[in-house]
Each structure stands twice: as structure tokens, then as C-alpha cells.
Short mmCIF file of C-alpha atoms and ligand atoms in Angstrom, two decimals:
data_model
loop_
_atom_site.label_atom_id
_atom_site.label_comp_id
_atom_site.label_asym_id
_atom_site.label_seq_id
_atom_site.Cartn_x
_atom_site.Cartn_y
_atom_site.Cartn_z
CA MET A 1 1.37 -17.17 -20.54
CA SER A 2 4.28 -17.03 -18.06
CA CYS A 3 4.01 -20.78 -17.43
CA ALA A 4 3.74 -21.46 -21.17
CA LEU A 5 6.78 -19.38 -22.12
CA PHE A 6 8.99 -20.78 -19.39
CA LEU A 7 7.89 -24.33 -20.30
CA GLN A 8 8.99 -23.65 -23.87
CA ARG A 9 12.33 -22.42 -22.56
CA VAL A 10 12.96 -25.77 -20.84
CA GLY A 11 12.14 -27.64 -24.04
CA PHE A 12 8.45 -28.63 -23.96
CA ASP A 13 5.89 -28.43 -26.77
CA VAL A 14 3.11 -26.40 -25.18
CA GLN A 15 -0.57 -25.76 -25.85
CA VAL A 16 -2.51 -23.06 -23.98
CA ILE A 17 -6.25 -23.63 -23.68
CA ASP A 18 -8.26 -20.55 -22.74
CA ARG A 19 -11.91 -19.81 -23.40
CA GLN A 20 -10.97 -16.13 -23.77
CA GLY A 21 -8.15 -14.49 -25.68
CA PRO A 22 -4.79 -14.08 -23.93
CA GLY A 23 -4.95 -11.33 -21.31
CA GLU A 24 -8.73 -10.97 -21.52
CA GLY A 25 -9.33 -12.24 -17.98
CA CYS A 26 -8.29 -10.36 -14.86
CA SER A 27 -4.99 -9.46 -16.52
CA PHE A 28 -6.82 -7.20 -18.99
CA GLY A 29 -7.30 -4.12 -16.87
CA ASN A 30 -5.04 -4.30 -13.85
CA ALA A 31 -3.22 -1.29 -12.43
CA ALA A 32 0.01 -2.28 -14.22
CA GLY A 33 2.25 -2.13 -11.16
CA ILE A 34 5.19 -4.48 -10.81
CA ALA A 35 4.59 -3.98 -7.17
CA THR A 36 7.55 -5.78 -5.62
CA SER A 37 7.30 -3.88 -2.34
CA GLU A 38 3.67 -4.96 -1.72
CA ILE A 39 4.61 -7.82 0.56
CA ILE A 40 2.29 -7.09 3.50
CA PRO A 41 -0.70 -9.48 3.52
CA ILE A 42 -4.12 -7.88 3.19
CA SER A 43 -5.34 -9.51 6.38
CA LYS A 44 -3.40 -7.92 9.22
CA PRO A 45 -3.73 -6.93 12.88
CA GLY A 46 -6.35 -4.20 13.35
CA LEU A 47 -7.97 -4.68 9.94
CA LEU A 48 -11.11 -6.31 11.28
CA THR A 49 -11.89 -3.26 13.45
CA LYS A 50 -12.13 -1.17 10.25
CA VAL A 51 -14.44 -3.59 8.44
CA PRO A 52 -17.77 -2.45 10.02
CA LYS A 53 -17.03 1.16 8.96
CA TRP A 54 -16.28 0.03 5.40
CA PHE A 55 -19.45 -2.08 5.30
CA LEU A 56 -21.52 0.97 6.19
CA ASP A 57 -19.84 3.17 3.56
CA PRO A 58 -21.29 2.32 0.10
CA ASP A 59 -18.24 4.03 -1.43
CA GLY A 60 -15.72 2.32 0.89
CA PRO A 61 -12.81 0.15 -0.30
CA LEU A 62 -14.55 -3.12 0.67
CA SER A 63 -18.03 -4.37 -0.13
CA VAL A 64 -19.76 -7.72 0.20
CA LYS A 65 -23.00 -8.60 -1.50
CA LEU A 66 -25.17 -9.52 1.48
CA THR A 67 -26.73 -12.58 -0.15
CA TYR A 68 -23.19 -13.83 -0.83
CA LEU A 69 -22.05 -13.51 2.80
CA PRO A 70 -22.98 -17.08 3.91
CA LYS A 71 -20.96 -18.51 1.02
CA LEU A 72 -18.03 -16.21 1.79
CA ALA A 73 -18.02 -16.90 5.56
CA PRO A 74 -15.52 -19.83 5.57
CA TRP A 75 -13.11 -17.81 3.42
CA LEU A 76 -13.49 -14.79 5.71
CA TRP A 77 -12.78 -16.91 8.73
CA ARG A 78 -9.51 -18.13 7.18
CA PHE A 79 -8.73 -14.57 6.10
CA ALA A 80 -9.17 -13.31 9.68
CA ARG A 81 -6.99 -16.12 11.03
CA ALA A 82 -4.17 -15.14 8.68
CA GLY A 83 -4.11 -11.64 10.18
CA ASN A 84 -2.15 -12.29 13.39
CA MET A 85 1.32 -10.78 13.56
CA ALA A 86 3.28 -14.04 13.63
CA ARG A 87 1.49 -15.31 10.53
CA VAL A 88 1.74 -11.91 8.82
CA ARG A 89 5.53 -12.08 9.16
CA GLU A 90 5.64 -15.58 7.67
CA LEU A 91 3.42 -14.57 4.78
CA ALA A 92 5.42 -11.38 4.17
CA ALA A 93 8.55 -13.54 3.91
CA ALA A 94 6.83 -15.82 1.39
CA ALA A 95 5.66 -12.79 -0.60
CA ALA A 96 9.11 -11.17 -0.44
CA GLN A 97 10.68 -14.32 -1.84
CA LEU A 98 8.49 -14.06 -4.96
CA SER A 99 8.94 -10.31 -5.24
CA GLU A 100 12.71 -10.53 -5.03
CA LEU A 101 12.84 -12.95 -7.95
CA SER A 102 10.14 -11.30 -10.03
CA GLY A 103 12.26 -8.46 -11.45
CA ARG A 104 14.60 -10.83 -13.24
CA ASP A 105 11.85 -13.18 -14.42
CA HIS A 106 9.84 -10.25 -15.78
CA GLU A 107 12.91 -9.08 -17.64
CA THR A 108 13.42 -12.54 -19.17
CA LEU A 109 9.88 -12.52 -20.56
CA ARG A 110 9.96 -8.88 -21.68
CA ARG A 111 13.19 -9.47 -23.58
CA ALA A 112 11.91 -12.66 -25.22
CA ALA A 113 8.70 -10.91 -26.30
CA GLY A 114 10.38 -7.66 -27.42
CA ALA A 115 8.25 -5.84 -24.85
CA GLU A 116 11.01 -3.88 -23.09
CA HIS A 117 9.46 -0.58 -24.17
CA LEU A 118 6.39 -1.36 -22.01
CA LEU A 119 8.42 -1.02 -18.79
CA VAL A 120 8.17 2.51 -17.38
CA GLY A 121 8.55 4.38 -14.08
CA GLU A 122 11.28 4.44 -11.47
CA ASP A 123 9.28 4.73 -8.30
CA CYS A 124 5.77 5.06 -6.99
CA ALA A 125 4.10 7.32 -4.43
CA ALA A 126 1.83 6.07 -1.65
CA ILE A 127 -0.53 8.90 -0.65
CA TYR A 128 -2.09 9.40 2.79
CA ASP A 129 -4.87 11.88 3.58
CA ARG A 130 -3.56 12.26 7.12
CA ASP A 131 -0.14 11.84 8.67
CA ARG A 132 -1.80 9.83 11.45
CA GLU A 133 -2.74 7.11 8.96
CA PHE A 134 0.91 6.78 8.01
CA SER A 135 1.94 6.55 11.68
CA GLU A 136 -0.64 3.81 12.25
CA SER A 137 0.89 1.79 9.43
CA GLN A 138 4.49 2.48 10.47
CA TRP A 139 4.93 -1.20 11.45
CA GLU A 140 4.14 -2.20 7.86
CA TRP A 141 6.85 0.11 6.55
CA ASP A 142 9.29 -1.26 9.14
CA LEU A 143 8.47 -4.81 8.05
CA ARG A 144 8.96 -3.88 4.39
CA SER A 145 12.35 -2.36 5.32
CA GLU A 146 13.37 -5.64 6.94
CA PHE A 147 12.91 -7.22 3.52
CA GLY A 148 14.99 -4.58 1.77
CA VAL A 149 12.25 -2.21 0.56
CA LYS A 150 13.57 1.35 0.29
CA TYR A 151 11.26 4.29 0.91
CA ARG A 152 11.33 7.94 1.90
CA LYS A 153 8.58 10.01 3.44
CA LEU A 154 7.51 13.39 2.03
CA SER A 155 5.21 16.10 3.36
CA GLY A 156 2.19 17.15 1.31
CA ALA A 157 4.05 20.23 0.08
CA GLU A 158 7.09 18.17 -0.95
CA MET A 159 4.87 15.72 -2.83
CA ASN A 160 3.11 18.62 -4.56
CA GLU A 161 6.50 19.98 -5.64
CA LEU A 162 7.41 16.60 -7.13
CA GLU A 163 3.97 16.00 -8.69
CA PRO A 164 2.17 19.33 -9.14
CA ALA A 165 -1.08 17.50 -10.04
CA ILE A 166 -1.35 16.23 -6.44
CA SER A 167 -2.98 18.54 -3.92
CA ALA A 168 -0.57 19.98 -1.32
CA ASP A 169 -3.34 19.37 1.25
CA ILE A 170 -2.63 15.63 1.51
CA GLY A 171 -1.26 14.46 4.85
CA CYS A 172 1.94 12.91 3.58
CA ALA A 173 3.37 10.61 0.92
CA VAL A 174 5.87 7.80 0.74
CA ILE A 175 8.11 7.32 -2.28
CA LEU A 176 8.83 3.67 -2.98
CA GLU A 177 12.06 3.36 -4.86
CA GLY A 178 12.61 0.74 -7.53
CA TRP A 179 8.91 0.25 -8.24
CA ARG A 180 8.27 -0.16 -11.95
CA ASN A 181 5.10 -0.42 -13.94
CA LEU A 182 3.95 -1.22 -17.43
CA SER A 183 2.47 1.30 -19.82
CA ASP A 184 -0.05 -1.28 -21.09
CA PRO A 185 -0.59 -4.50 -19.09
CA TYR A 186 -2.97 -6.05 -21.66
CA ARG A 187 -0.51 -5.47 -24.49
CA PHE A 188 2.14 -7.15 -22.34
CA VAL A 189 0.12 -10.39 -22.19
CA THR A 190 -0.74 -10.31 -25.90
CA MET A 191 2.95 -9.80 -26.72
CA LEU A 192 3.80 -12.82 -24.56
CA ALA A 193 1.18 -14.81 -26.48
CA GLU A 194 2.57 -13.66 -29.85
CA CYS A 195 6.07 -14.67 -28.75
CA PHE A 196 4.74 -18.05 -27.57
CA GLU A 197 3.15 -18.69 -30.99
CA ARG A 198 6.26 -17.52 -32.89
CA GLN A 199 8.20 -20.13 -30.93
CA GLY A 200 5.80 -22.88 -32.03
CA GLY A 201 3.29 -22.76 -29.16
CA VAL A 202 -0.39 -23.42 -29.87
CA MET A 203 -3.18 -21.19 -28.54
CA ARG A 204 -6.42 -23.12 -28.47
CA SER A 205 -9.77 -21.52 -27.74
CA GLY A 206 -11.92 -23.70 -25.49
CA GLU A 207 -13.31 -24.38 -22.06
CA VAL A 208 -11.69 -27.12 -20.00
CA SER A 209 -14.53 -29.05 -18.38
CA GLY A 210 -12.75 -32.12 -17.00
CA PHE A 211 -9.84 -34.51 -17.16
CA GLU A 212 -8.96 -37.88 -18.61
CA ILE A 213 -7.35 -39.98 -15.91
CA ALA A 214 -5.56 -43.31 -16.19
CA ASP A 215 -3.26 -45.08 -13.72
CA ASN A 216 -3.21 -42.15 -11.28
CA SER A 217 -2.09 -39.82 -14.00
CA VAL A 218 -3.92 -37.07 -15.91
CA THR A 219 -3.57 -38.05 -19.53
CA GLY A 220 -5.63 -35.28 -21.11
CA LEU A 221 -7.94 -32.32 -20.73
CA ARG A 222 -11.59 -32.66 -21.70
CA LEU A 223 -13.09 -29.63 -23.38
CA ALA A 224 -16.71 -28.50 -23.19
CA ASP A 225 -17.17 -29.23 -26.93
CA GLY A 226 -16.24 -32.88 -26.32
CA ALA A 227 -12.67 -32.69 -27.68
CA VAL A 228 -9.83 -34.16 -25.63
CA VAL A 229 -6.37 -32.60 -25.58
CA ARG A 230 -3.73 -35.19 -24.71
CA ALA A 231 -0.88 -34.03 -22.49
CA ASP A 232 2.08 -35.50 -20.61
CA TYR A 233 1.84 -32.66 -18.08
CA SER A 234 -0.92 -30.19 -17.26
CA VAL A 235 -0.73 -26.80 -15.54
CA ILE A 236 -3.88 -25.29 -14.05
CA ALA A 237 -3.49 -21.50 -14.20
CA ALA A 238 -7.11 -20.48 -14.68
CA GLY A 239 -7.26 -17.41 -12.45
CA ALA A 240 -10.33 -17.08 -10.22
CA TRP A 241 -11.85 -20.25 -11.73
CA SER A 242 -8.89 -22.52 -10.90
CA HIS A 243 -10.48 -24.07 -7.78
CA ARG A 244 -13.24 -25.60 -9.90
CA LEU A 245 -10.65 -27.55 -11.88
CA ALA A 246 -8.48 -28.34 -8.83
CA ALA A 247 -11.55 -29.79 -7.06
CA GLN A 248 -11.98 -32.31 -9.87
CA LEU A 249 -8.40 -33.42 -9.17
CA GLY A 250 -8.96 -33.92 -5.44
CA SER A 251 -7.70 -30.55 -4.11
CA LYS A 252 -10.20 -28.34 -2.31
CA VAL A 253 -8.97 -24.75 -2.28
CA PRO A 254 -10.63 -21.67 -0.70
CA LEU A 255 -10.33 -19.41 -3.75
CA GLU A 256 -12.60 -16.36 -4.03
CA ALA A 257 -13.24 -13.79 -6.73
CA ASP A 258 -11.91 -10.53 -5.27
CA ARG A 259 -13.56 -8.17 -7.72
CA GLY A 260 -11.82 -4.89 -8.54
CA TYR A 261 -13.01 -1.97 -10.64
CA ASN A 262 -11.45 0.85 -12.57
CA THR A 263 -11.92 3.57 -15.18
CA THR A 264 -9.38 4.40 -17.88
CA MET A 265 -9.67 8.00 -19.08
CA PRO A 266 -7.98 9.17 -22.28
CA ASN A 267 -8.51 12.87 -21.39
CA SER A 268 -8.26 13.20 -17.63
CA GLY A 269 -6.56 16.61 -17.67
CA VAL A 270 -3.99 15.24 -15.22
CA THR A 271 -0.33 14.53 -15.94
CA LEU A 272 1.56 12.27 -13.55
CA GLY A 273 5.18 11.16 -13.65
CA ARG A 274 4.62 8.05 -11.56
CA GLN A 275 2.02 5.56 -10.36
CA LEU A 276 0.16 6.52 -7.18
CA ILE A 277 -1.23 4.23 -4.52
CA TYR A 278 -3.93 6.17 -2.73
CA GLU A 279 -3.61 4.39 0.62
CA SER A 280 -6.50 6.26 2.24
CA GLY A 281 -8.85 5.41 -0.64
CA GLY A 282 -7.69 1.83 -1.24
CA PHE A 283 -6.99 2.22 -4.96
CA ALA A 284 -4.27 3.02 -7.50
CA ILE A 285 -3.87 5.79 -10.07
CA THR A 286 -1.70 4.83 -13.01
CA PRO A 287 -0.60 6.84 -16.03
CA LEU A 288 -0.84 4.41 -18.98
CA SER A 289 -0.27 4.83 -22.71
CA GLU A 290 -4.06 4.89 -23.24
CA GLY A 291 -4.79 7.38 -20.44
CA LEU A 292 -5.10 7.63 -16.69
CA ARG A 293 -6.41 4.48 -14.97
CA ILE A 294 -8.08 4.93 -11.58
CA GLY A 295 -9.25 1.92 -9.65
CA GLY A 296 -8.86 -0.95 -7.23
CA ALA A 297 -11.18 -1.71 -4.28
CA VAL A 298 -12.45 -5.11 -3.21
CA GLU A 299 -15.92 -6.55 -3.77
CA PHE A 300 -17.02 -10.05 -2.85
CA ALA A 301 -20.06 -11.15 -4.83
CA GLY A 302 -18.91 -14.38 -6.45
CA LEU A 303 -17.97 -15.10 -10.06
CA GLU A 304 -21.44 -14.79 -11.57
CA ALA A 305 -22.89 -11.51 -10.22
CA PRO A 306 -23.07 -8.64 -12.74
CA ALA A 307 -20.62 -5.76 -12.31
CA ASN A 308 -21.67 -2.82 -10.14
CA TYR A 309 -19.91 0.15 -11.74
CA ARG A 310 -21.00 2.47 -8.94
CA ARG A 311 -17.81 1.25 -7.33
CA ALA A 312 -15.72 2.62 -10.17
CA ASP A 313 -17.61 5.94 -10.01
CA ALA A 314 -16.96 6.17 -6.27
CA MET A 315 -13.20 5.89 -6.77
CA LEU A 316 -13.27 8.66 -9.37
CA ARG A 317 -15.03 10.94 -6.90
CA LYS A 318 -12.45 10.15 -4.24
CA ALA A 319 -9.55 10.63 -6.63
CA LYS A 320 -10.65 14.23 -7.10
CA CYS A 321 -9.71 14.90 -3.45
CA ILE A 322 -6.04 14.38 -4.24
CA LEU A 323 -6.09 15.31 -7.95
CA PRO A 324 -8.09 18.57 -8.01
CA ASP A 325 -7.54 19.08 -11.76
CA LEU A 326 -9.12 15.77 -12.69
CA GLU A 327 -11.68 17.04 -15.15
CA ASP A 328 -12.94 14.70 -17.86
CA THR A 329 -13.82 11.49 -16.05
CA ARG A 330 -15.40 9.83 -19.08
CA GLY A 331 -13.62 6.63 -19.88
CA GLU A 332 -13.82 2.88 -20.13
CA GLN A 333 -15.01 1.14 -16.98
CA TRP A 334 -13.89 -2.37 -16.18
CA MET A 335 -14.31 -5.06 -13.54
CA GLY A 336 -11.91 -7.96 -13.04
CA ALA A 337 -12.00 -10.99 -10.72
CA ARG A 338 -8.73 -11.31 -8.83
CA PRO A 339 -8.06 -14.93 -7.84
CA ALA A 340 -7.82 -14.48 -4.06
CA LEU A 341 -6.68 -16.92 -1.43
CA PRO A 342 -7.31 -15.99 2.20
CA ASP A 343 -3.61 -15.99 3.11
CA PHE A 344 -2.41 -13.69 0.32
CA VAL A 345 0.26 -15.88 -1.30
CA PRO A 346 -0.53 -17.98 -4.40
CA VAL A 347 -0.63 -21.68 -4.99
CA ILE A 348 2.43 -22.72 -6.98
CA GLY A 349 3.66 -26.26 -7.47
CA PRO A 350 2.66 -29.87 -7.99
CA SER A 351 -0.62 -31.58 -7.20
CA PRO A 352 -0.41 -33.90 -4.17
CA HIS A 353 -2.60 -36.39 -6.07
CA PHE A 354 -1.29 -36.38 -9.64
CA SER A 355 2.44 -35.99 -10.16
CA ASN A 356 1.98 -34.73 -13.73
CA VAL A 357 -0.34 -31.84 -12.72
CA HIS A 358 0.93 -28.47 -11.50
CA TYR A 359 -0.83 -25.37 -10.27
CA ALA A 360 -0.13 -21.63 -10.64
CA PHE A 361 -3.05 -19.54 -9.40
CA GLY A 362 -4.34 -17.38 -6.56
CA HIS A 363 -2.03 -14.42 -7.13
CA GLY A 364 -4.72 -12.03 -5.87
CA HIS A 365 -3.68 -8.41 -6.07
CA LEU A 366 -0.22 -9.25 -7.42
CA GLY A 367 -0.59 -11.53 -10.44
CA LEU A 368 1.18 -9.18 -12.82
CA THR A 369 4.06 -8.90 -10.34
CA TRP A 370 4.45 -12.57 -9.42
CA GLY A 371 3.22 -14.33 -12.59
CA PRO A 372 6.60 -14.67 -14.32
CA THR A 373 8.32 -16.19 -11.26
CA SER A 374 5.44 -18.64 -10.76
CA GLY A 375 5.73 -19.60 -14.42
CA ARG A 376 9.46 -20.18 -14.20
CA PHE A 377 9.12 -22.23 -11.05
CA VAL A 378 6.41 -24.47 -12.48
CA ALA A 379 8.47 -25.04 -15.65
CA GLU A 380 11.63 -25.86 -13.71
CA HIS A 381 9.77 -28.22 -11.43
CA ILE A 382 8.20 -30.11 -14.32
CA ALA A 383 11.58 -30.30 -16.05
CA GLY A 384 13.17 -31.60 -12.84
CA LYS A 385 15.59 -28.70 -12.72
CA PRO A 386 16.95 -27.25 -9.47
CA SER A 387 15.16 -24.04 -8.48
CA ASN A 388 15.95 -21.02 -6.30
CA LEU A 389 12.39 -20.86 -4.98
CA ASP A 390 11.40 -22.66 -1.79
CA LEU A 391 7.95 -24.11 -2.50
CA THR A 392 6.74 -24.81 1.02
CA ALA A 393 4.69 -21.63 1.58
CA TYR A 394 2.76 -22.03 -1.69
CA ARG A 395 1.69 -25.68 -1.45
CA ILE A 396 -1.88 -26.38 -2.54
CA ASP A 397 -2.51 -28.65 0.47
CA ARG A 398 -1.66 -25.94 3.04
CA PHE A 399 -5.39 -25.36 3.57
C1 FAD B 1 -8.44 -3.53 -10.38
C2 FAD B 1 -7.25 -4.48 -10.37
C3 FAD B 1 -5.97 -3.95 -10.28
C4 FAD B 1 -4.86 -4.80 -10.25
N1 FAD B 1 -3.59 -4.26 -10.22
C5 FAD B 1 -2.51 -5.07 -10.19
C6 FAD B 1 -1.20 -4.51 -10.19
O1 FAD B 1 -1.00 -3.29 -10.28
N2 FAD B 1 -0.14 -5.37 -10.11
C7 FAD B 1 -0.31 -6.72 -10.02
O2 FAD B 1 0.69 -7.42 -9.92
N3 FAD B 1 -1.55 -7.28 -10.08
C8 FAD B 1 -2.65 -6.49 -10.16
N4 FAD B 1 -3.91 -7.04 -10.19
C9 FAD B 1 -4.04 -8.50 -10.07
C10 FAD B 1 -3.78 -9.22 -11.39
O3 FAD B 1 -4.45 -8.58 -12.46
C11 FAD B 1 -4.26 -10.67 -11.26
O4 FAD B 1 -3.65 -11.28 -10.15
C12 FAD B 1 -3.88 -11.47 -12.51
O5 FAD B 1 -4.43 -10.85 -13.65
C13 FAD B 1 -4.35 -12.91 -12.42
O6 FAD B 1 -3.90 -13.54 -13.59
P1 FAD B 1 -4.35 -15.00 -13.94
O7 FAD B 1 -3.69 -15.37 -15.22
O8 FAD B 1 -4.17 -15.86 -12.75
O9 FAD B 1 -5.94 -14.88 -14.17
P2 FAD B 1 -6.72 -14.29 -15.42
O10 FAD B 1 -5.99 -13.14 -16.03
O11 FAD B 1 -8.13 -14.05 -14.98
O12 FAD B 1 -6.66 -15.46 -16.47
C14 FAD B 1 -7.34 -16.68 -16.26
C15 FAD B 1 -7.85 -17.18 -17.58
O13 FAD B 1 -8.29 -18.52 -17.43
C16 FAD B 1 -9.45 -18.67 -18.20
N5 FAD B 1 -10.20 -19.84 -17.71
C17 FAD B 1 -10.72 -20.01 -16.48
N6 FAD B 1 -11.31 -21.22 -16.38
C18 FAD B 1 -11.15 -21.82 -17.59
C19 FAD B 1 -11.54 -23.07 -18.11
N7 FAD B 1 -12.21 -23.98 -17.38
N8 FAD B 1 -11.21 -23.37 -19.40
C20 FAD B 1 -10.54 -22.46 -20.17
N9 FAD B 1 -10.15 -21.25 -19.71
C21 FAD B 1 -10.44 -20.93 -18.44
C22 FAD B 1 -10.18 -17.36 -18.01
O14 FAD B 1 -11.16 -17.18 -19.02
C23 FAD B 1 -9.03 -16.38 -18.12
O15 FAD B 1 -8.79 -15.99 -19.45
C24 FAD B 1 -5.03 -6.21 -10.26
C25 FAD B 1 -6.33 -6.74 -10.39
C26 FAD B 1 -7.43 -5.89 -10.45
C27 FAD B 1 -8.80 -6.46 -10.59
#
């Protein structure tokens, strides 16, 4: 929807083809954080030493379906390679570039869609069970600071004073200033879609199964029902399924479904004034208009495996350690497939094979945060306008 709206702004007639309704993919149930300070790649020095422990813990933040492991192995190898310090710094810089621009691009879309009321929060708290865990990640906070992220550390008692729902027994907390979130991320996408249609855009329900190609140019999209949609330019922004379409256009991309889970509880018994990132548990706790949403975690099992909601249950149990008053944990459970590339930053920009095809996918854990900037960049590039985003780090042929 970000690509579509920014393409309209530069003067194109746009059609969006999606087999689901707008926002019904991974964007449906995310943790709603415009997480501009989350610039540290997931693969980092020391991470691999923790993986065996996580594998053995059925409730841990990472799980891999064993039968899926052989298929995942090449992705994991690339993921591990991205975790050396020199590469982490490069990737953090590429992430910071997107994050820095995302505030303004979000605002542009929110204003256009009349969705300003969905923006809430002024900061966010990262919670650690033990002070030692914070010390071990001090280098990450230093690196964030280098890119302008502002934070302050609180003791457990200080955090409890600020947010009485949080146990004073936590090790410590970090307040991240300037972090905003949405009160309803799904509504945000549907409002973008409504705005797009009001401005003359066409939403078309259908599955793209292939492409019409003539003279080294993609002239149309073939749908599963046999229809062909003619287009001068095409943008592939199909979340965790994008690699299947890119492969048909000559670009092989190591994209994986990084499956996350959560539960949204209308009556949790807990009131919070800000979003929490439970660093020790590997998940987020977000107060939304429809209730408290608790979830995150990472599961690799491919796109087709059924959801395993034990993972959502496990996060609820863990959340009780820091939110002792959490009482009614009945709620709606959800699983979403994050489009994950092994080196953390998305693919944004033109196809190396077809000059009238562009890509915007692979935003992993940060698609809500970075989506608007990716959309603006793609639109400006297609329109031949100068842009303030350096594309190099996001090229599709970097793999
Ligand atoms: C638990 C969880 C918490 C998260 N929290 C945050 C957060 O706090 N902040 C943040 O920034 N990000 C967060 N994310 C990540 C974010 O939600 C994703 O990065 C983002 O939703 C990806 O958006 P997308 O448009 O690329 O993919 P999607 O939202 O999945 O959309 C892709 C769409 O393409 C359609 N499609 C695919 N193939 C085809 C085809 N061949 N033909 C037609 N249609 C097709 C799909 O049906 C789908 O509707 C979270 C994710 C999860 C799972």
C-alpha cells in the first residue's frame, strides 16, 4: 500500500493485486511499533553460541521445524555470515538510513489517509531480567547511539515507578526516546487502502502466477484465473512470497518465512502507558485499542506448515514474570510470516533484468517501520526523480 500511494503521488494510475484483503498478510497482527531505533541486525557476534540453548527450550525465542532444517540450511549459513562485527556495522548503517527517513514518510501517509489518530506513544521500554544481560548487549546500545538513538537506563524499581504494572524485580530497563507506535496496525493498512481507492486506485483480488514478457520488458501480470493485467511498470511487494515471483524474473533471493506469533487480549487486567520490548523473552508487549498484544518470537517452518500456537501460549506464560497482574489471557491468537532476508535489510529497487520491474520486500521484523520509505523510494525511482536514499545496500543482486 505504501508503494501504491507514493506511486499515485508521483502521477501514476495504479492497480494493487492481492489475493487477500489489504493488511491481511503479515501486516495484520504485528506489534505496531514504528521501531526506528531497531537498527541492530538479528545476526550478530555471539548469537550462534545461544542457539543450541534456544533449540533445546521448547518455549525459547527461536524454533526450527526439524524436517525443515535441510531447506533452511543455506539461509542459515548466510545469516551466520552476516553476524561478524564489520558486516553488522554496515548493515546497521543501512538500517539507520531507512529508519531516519521513515518518520517523515509515515507522516506523509498518515496525513493523506486521515490516520493521524492511530499514532500513539512517546517512548518504549526495553526490559531485561538481569542487569548482566544489559551489560552483555552494551555494544549494541553504543552502536545505536552512534546513529543518534537516545536512551536512558532505569533500575527495576525506577521502571516500576514509571509503569506500576511491571514487576520491580526485573533487572533493569532502557527507555528509548522518540519511539512511536500505532494503536491499530491493521486499521492503518485498511485506511491506506481506502485512501488509495478514493484517489482513483484499483484494488483487484487475485493471485499473480506469472508474467507476460516482450522485448526484455514485463508487459503484464498473469493471474491464476487466466486474466492478464497490463502494466507499464510492475512492483513486486508480496511479503514472504516475493521470492517466488522474483525467481520467475531471473532473480534468486534467499527469502524465508520468519514466523511470529501473538495473542491480543481485550481484558488482560494490565494497563501500560507504553510499548514494552521484553529483551530477555524475545517478544513485545503492546497496548492497542483492541487490548494488550503479547508476541514475537521466531519460528522457521516454511510457508505451508500449520501454525503451532503453543508458541503464543509460551510467550503469555513468560510475560507473567514481568507483568504479575496479567490475569485474563484469553484472546485472539495469530501467526504471521515475516519476509526475512538473512542480512536483515530489505530488497528495494529495480530488477537487474527488467528495467520496468521494481522490488520492495524482505522487511523482516520492521516492515511497518520501513514500508513507507521503501514505497516512496520505489515510486521516485520509477518516476525518475532524485531521491535521498542510497540504494546500494538494498540491491536484489547483493546475494
Ligand atoms: C509477531 C510480529 C510482530 C511484528 N512487529 C512489528 C513491529 O512492531 N514493527 C514493524 O515495523 N514490523 C513488525 N513486524 C513485521 C511486519 O509486520 C512485516 O515486515 C510486514 O507486515 C511485511 O509487510 P509486507 O507488505 O511485505 O507483507 P504482507 O503484509 O505479508 O503482505 C504481502 C501480501 O502479498 C500477498 N501475496 C503474496 N503473493 C502473492 C501473489 N502471488 N499474488 C497476489 N498476492 C500475493 C499476500 O497474500 C499478502 O497479502 C512484525 C511481524 C510479526 C509476525
